[in-house]
Every structure is written in C-alpha cells, then in structure tokens.
C-alpha angles and dihedrals in degrees: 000000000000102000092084106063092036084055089048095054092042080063096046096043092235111175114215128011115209108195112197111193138151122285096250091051093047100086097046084041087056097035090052089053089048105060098024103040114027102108091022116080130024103209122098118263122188133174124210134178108186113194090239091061114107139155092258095062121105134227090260089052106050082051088058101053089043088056087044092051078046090232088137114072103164143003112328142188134232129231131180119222091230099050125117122181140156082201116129117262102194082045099059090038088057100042091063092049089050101042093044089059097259088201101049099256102194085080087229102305095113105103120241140152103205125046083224095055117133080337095279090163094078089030098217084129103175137008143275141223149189126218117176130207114251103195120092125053108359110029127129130198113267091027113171105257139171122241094221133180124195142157109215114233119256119274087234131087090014128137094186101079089125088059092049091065092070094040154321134306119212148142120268112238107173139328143193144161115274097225089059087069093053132071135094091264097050123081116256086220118074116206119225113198122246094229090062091051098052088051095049117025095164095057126157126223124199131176105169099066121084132198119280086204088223099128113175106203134187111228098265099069087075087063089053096046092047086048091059106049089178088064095103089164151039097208096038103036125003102042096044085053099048088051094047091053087067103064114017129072105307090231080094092056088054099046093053085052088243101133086045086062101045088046095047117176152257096262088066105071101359112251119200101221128355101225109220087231106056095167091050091059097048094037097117090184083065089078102055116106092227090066104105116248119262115242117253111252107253113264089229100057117105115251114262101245120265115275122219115238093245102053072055083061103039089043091043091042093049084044100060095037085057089051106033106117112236116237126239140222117231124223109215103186100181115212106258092226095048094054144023117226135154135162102233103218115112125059084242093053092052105049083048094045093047088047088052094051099048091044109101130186091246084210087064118085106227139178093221112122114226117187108027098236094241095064111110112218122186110247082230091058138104135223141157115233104185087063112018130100115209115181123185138311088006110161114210116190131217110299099359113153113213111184134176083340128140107219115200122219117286087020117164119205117183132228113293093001119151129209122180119181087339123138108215115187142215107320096352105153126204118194132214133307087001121142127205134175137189086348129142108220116204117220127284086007113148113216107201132242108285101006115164108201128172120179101344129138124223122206130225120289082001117152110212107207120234119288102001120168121199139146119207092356126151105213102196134170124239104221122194101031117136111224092203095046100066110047118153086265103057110242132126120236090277091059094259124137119249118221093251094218088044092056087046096051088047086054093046088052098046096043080054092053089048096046082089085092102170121018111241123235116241130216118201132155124121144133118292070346128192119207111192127189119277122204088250131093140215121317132161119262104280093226095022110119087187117089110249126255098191137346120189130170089208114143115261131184127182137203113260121231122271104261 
C-alpha cells in the first residue's frame, strides 16, 4: 500500500522517499512504482535493500543503517507501514519547525563550541511525535497503548494557536508501552521520581493514546542513535531516553553522550580558537551601550599565570556542557474529531478501518468514486451507496443486499446473498443465499451456499463448506501438509513410520505460520523519512478501487526538504 505514504509526502512537500525493504519484496515494490506512480508524484522515490535489513531489527536500528549507507542527509521524519491517517501532513511538518524555534530563538546565547552542534544553525533543536487517542468507535480490549506523560506549553508566547484547535501541544516526559507495566511479574503500582515531580507539578498522565509512530527529527538525533548501538528502538528506547534527558540529572545526558553532541567541537568545522568564555562571546546583551562598564583591573595586582591552550578547551568545553540547553521532544495529541488516525495492525482494525474509509456524508458533495463503472449489479440488487466500496469487475446477483462492505476487485457475490459491514478482497467469491457480518474475506476465498457468518475471518484461497454457521471464528488454511503423511497409522506416504512428537511439533509449526490470517495495509511517507517493518503482511488499499499491485509493510524513510 504505498500510495499512502507517497500521498502523504506529496501534502507535506517532502523531497525525496527512500524506501528500505527486504530483498524478496525489492522487485514488486519497484514494479509497482513503475506502472502506479510514474507520472504521478514528484517527489523522488528510491528503494533500497541493503543485505543487513531483517525482520528482527528494530526501528532504531533500520535508521541506522540508512545514516551508515549515508542515504539520510538532513532531518528527517518517521512513519510507520500500517498507518493510516487524513491528518494533515504540511500541518504537522510546520508545527515542529515552528514549535522547535525554527529561528533560534535563544539570539546566540546558547553555548556551543561548534556552528554544527546539535544543528543550532537551523534551530529545529529536538523532535517531535504524535500519539492518537483509541477509545471511541474502533477500539478493541486489550488494544496496544503508551503509558505517556506530558505537561501541555503555556498558552502564552505561542505562534501555533491554529495548531491547538485540532489538539494539544505538550512536552514529552516520559513514555512506554502499556503492556511493559503489566504482567504478573511487574508491580501494579508505577513510581514516579521525586525529581520529575518537583520540575512539573502540573503533569499530565494518559494511558488510552498510542503511538502514532510519526516522529519528525533534526539531524542530530541519528548521531545519537548511532552513539548508542543498544538503542533497537524509537518507541522503546530512543525517544523515552531523549525525554528523560530533559528533566532528570544531566549526568544522563552525559552518559548517553548527548551534551557531547549538542556542544560539538572544534574539529568539525575548524575554529580557529575556543574562547574560555563561550557565553561571553555569544552574549548578544553584552553590546548594548546601557551594560555597566566593567572596572579596570588594579595596576598593582599580579598577573593571573598563563593558561595552555588545551586546559581553554577543556574549561570552555565543561562550561558549555554545564550550560547547553537540553532538547525536547514535543507531544503533538491530535483531537479525535478533528482527525482520523489508526494504527492498521490487527484483522478488527482493518475491517474498521476499511468501513471508515468507504463511509461518506451523503450531504457532502465528494470526488470519490463509489461503484468502478465496470461493476455489474443486478437491477434487482441492493447496495448502499453512501457506505459501500465496489471495486472493478464485482459481479452482484439478483437480490443480493450489500451494506456498509468494502468489494475487492474481480469479487463475486451469489443470488440473494447478504453482506452487512463485511471487506471482501481481490477474487473473494460469496454464493448464494449466503450471509455474512462484520467478516474479512481473503482473496480468492469461496464462501458456500447458505453460509451464515458473523464476525469470522477467511483466510486467503479458504473454501467455506455449504451452509456453515459460526460466530467469531478464524477459517485458515494449513498449508504444507502432506494428505498421504499422517494416516491413523502413522506412516508417511512410503510406508515408513513418523516420530509422533515430532509430527505434532511440524503441525504446531505450520498452524503458527498460517495464523497470519489476513495480511495488514502499511502506511508510510515522511521527510528524510524512515519506514520499518510491522508485524502485519500484504492487504489491498482499504479505499483503493484499483487492484493492488503490491502491498508491503517494509520500513522507508525519505530525505526532508531543505529548509
């Protein structure tokens, strides 16, 4: 499902999308390109599969084999592949230059030894992410959730009010996954430290968002993360750390090598002297004519003893790291009226999100087109046109009734069948006289004649005998199994006898590879933008009345715009 994230990076004006991906997936991912988005986007679009990318890596980690190839030249922004959002991209992508003080807003007093350090030049001086409510219409028990805490900015001295009508603005304190504080092993009660308190009395604490997983970064972040090679992952690891920095001892900071980066040296862009007092010679309040004078040493007074160039450096050096103000990461939570946004990586969450998608105000005029012209519906048949999906080439029989469903290309619905809030893919076929809710259908699955279905999921290629009934079932197919190998005497099909543990364990392992019942859609698009591997598979566009050519959920990342 590339199309979103390209889409999202057309909106935002991203310049270049670098898409990292394994090597079995690099030649669909480019012939996809190829045919869908050729005279479609400007922006650049590259994929890459380097030989060190796998599915244990971590989002930290792809990044940092992207900075090491040198594909990422600037600051660059985080997508997830299963995300699917209407928020704006330019928005979001404004909102961090203007929240990170996109004109250095200290005037020169912040201390630094290098014109490169922690990228001040520019001024975006820390990150930003998203994290979106999951309660309302849509959520599951047991949905995956971030324990945040944040304290909202002042209302005053802020130029992002527009921003502040479609959520709120905050600093990030601290985060972690909820299902890290639960666990029989892990205490019901979670310490907060003093030290955090005494900082931010008026925090904020919220366990019903998740993570987005958009992060926008300055250029200095991949230093960090290449500083820190145990740092696997952004939500786990790199953006925790990075929040914590900004409140507790900076010891930490120091530790993580963080102040050593926002310093920088002299061997990066070859000054000619470090100055012991660093915030003397950036002290812009020391030129104007109403500072006091300072008094005239006394004649008399010895001399203080000349100083080595290098205890300048070290003192200059231990000045500014004392004084280096620490980045922070910014919180966006978006409004959930204002915006739609779901992480697309359960079977629940996609038929949700593919009913969502396809559902239109019928008193708003829109360009969506609803039924692909080349559908043939019975004149008997009924559809519902406000909420329905119909892709190309569907076939609806005589008195069929299709309601608040999402049809694939080459679908195939029977005589008298009946389909309420149900997402059917490429080639799925429904018999007659067959009635499914709330189901997602795999493609080219045959649902028998008379079926009654609620709430089931069919796998890809499955063949769902006449007149089944069943309620929150999974129907999946056991592929590899040999017919002839597992007889009830236990040979294989050349009369030898099969260890019986050992059969057991093969069909355990092969019932475990086909629990991915229906591949997931990604999302993916940002600026100097990383995409990294979700646990989900291949699925159709929710809202795409085009048949897929190809649909990954690979990590990406692409090159922000100059700025």
């Amino acid at each position: 499902m590339l199309h979103y994230p390209i889409e999202w990076c057309d909106r935002a004006g991203f310049d270049t999308i670098l898409i990292l991906t394994l090597t079995e997936h690099q030649p669909a991912i480019q012939s996809y390109l190829r045919s869908h988005r050729a005279q479609k986007s400007s922006v650049e679009i590259r994929v890459e599969s380097p030989s060190s990318l796998n599915d244990n890596l971590g989002t930290a980690d792809v990044i940092r084999i992207a900075h090491r190839k040198g594909w990422i030249h600037g600051d660059f922004a985080v997508l997830p592949c299963d995300l699917v959002t209407t928020m704006d991209s330019q928005e979001v992508m404004e909102m961090w230059m203007v929240e990170q003080a996109g004109f250095d807003s200290d005037m020169g007093r912040r201390p630094r030894l290098s014109r490169r350090a922690g990228d001040a030049d520019d001024g975006r001086r820390g990150g930003l992410g998203i994290w979106y409510e999951t309660r309302g219409e849509g959520a599951t028990k047991g949905m995956e959730t971030d324990f945040i805490a944040v304290v909202p900015h002042p209302t005053e001295n802020q130029s992002s009010s527009k921003y502040r009508s479609k959520g709120t603005v905050s600093s990030l304190l601290f985060n972690t996954p909820t299902h890290m504080l639960r666990g029989d092993d892990v205490s019901p009660e979670f310490p907060i430290r003093r030290s955090l308190l005494e900082k931010h009395p008026k925090l904020q604490l919220h366990t019903t968002r998740r993570d987005s997983g958009i992060y926008f970064f300055p250029y200095w972040v991949l230093k960090f993360i290449e500083g820190n090679p145990k740092m696997a992952s952004l939500r786990e690891d790199v953006v925790p750390w990075l929040a914590k920095c900004c409140w507790q001892n900076r010891r930490l900071a120091d530790k993580l090598g963080l102040l050593d980066i926002l310093v920088g040296s002299e061997e990066e862009d070859d000054l000619e002297e470090i100055p012991v007092d660093v915030g003397e010679r950036y002290d812009v309040g020391s030129m104007s004519t109403n500072r006091a004078c300072k008094l005239e040493k006394p004649k008399n007074e010895p001399s203080a003893e000349p100083v080595s160039e290098t205890t300048r450096a070290i003192k200059a050096r231990m000045l500014a790291k004392a004084e280096v103000p620490i980045p922070e990461i910014t919180a966006y939570l978006p409004s959930q009226s204002k915006s739609f946004i779901r992480r697309v990586d359960t079977a629940h969450l996609y038929l949700f999100t593919c009913l969502y998608l396809a559902k239109s105000d019928p008193q708003t005029a829109t360009t969506q087109v609803k039924i692909d012209p080349s559908a043939s519906i019975d004149p008997k048949a009924t559809v519902s046109t406000f909420d329905c999906l119909i892709a190309d080439k569907v076939s609806i029989g005589e008195k069929a009734n299709i309601k608040r469903s999402v049809l694939g290309s080459g679908v195939s619905i029977g005589r008298g069948a009946r389909l309420i809030g149900c997402v059917l893919m490429d080639r799925a076929s429904v018999a007659e006289g067959a009635k499914l809710e709330g189901c997602t259908v795999g493609r080219k699955a045959i649902v028998g004649v008379k079926a009654n279905l609620k709430d089931c999921e069919i796998a890809e290629g499955f063949v769902v005998d006449e007149g089944t009934e069943a309620k929150n079932d999974r129907f999946v197919l056991f592929t590899g199994l040999d017919a002839d190998a597992s007889d009830a005497s236990g040979q294989d099909s050349d009369g030898n006898c099969e260890d019986s543990d050992h059969s057991e364990a093969g069909n355990d392992e092969v019932e475990s590879e086909s629990e991915n019942l229906t591949p997931k859609p990604a999302t993916k698009g940002g600026v100097n933008l990383a995409v990294y591997p979700s646990p989900t598979k291949d699925l159709p566009p929710p809202y795409s009345l085009e048949a897929p050519a190809v649909t990954t959920s690979e990590p990406k990342a692409t090159n922000a715009p100059g700025s």
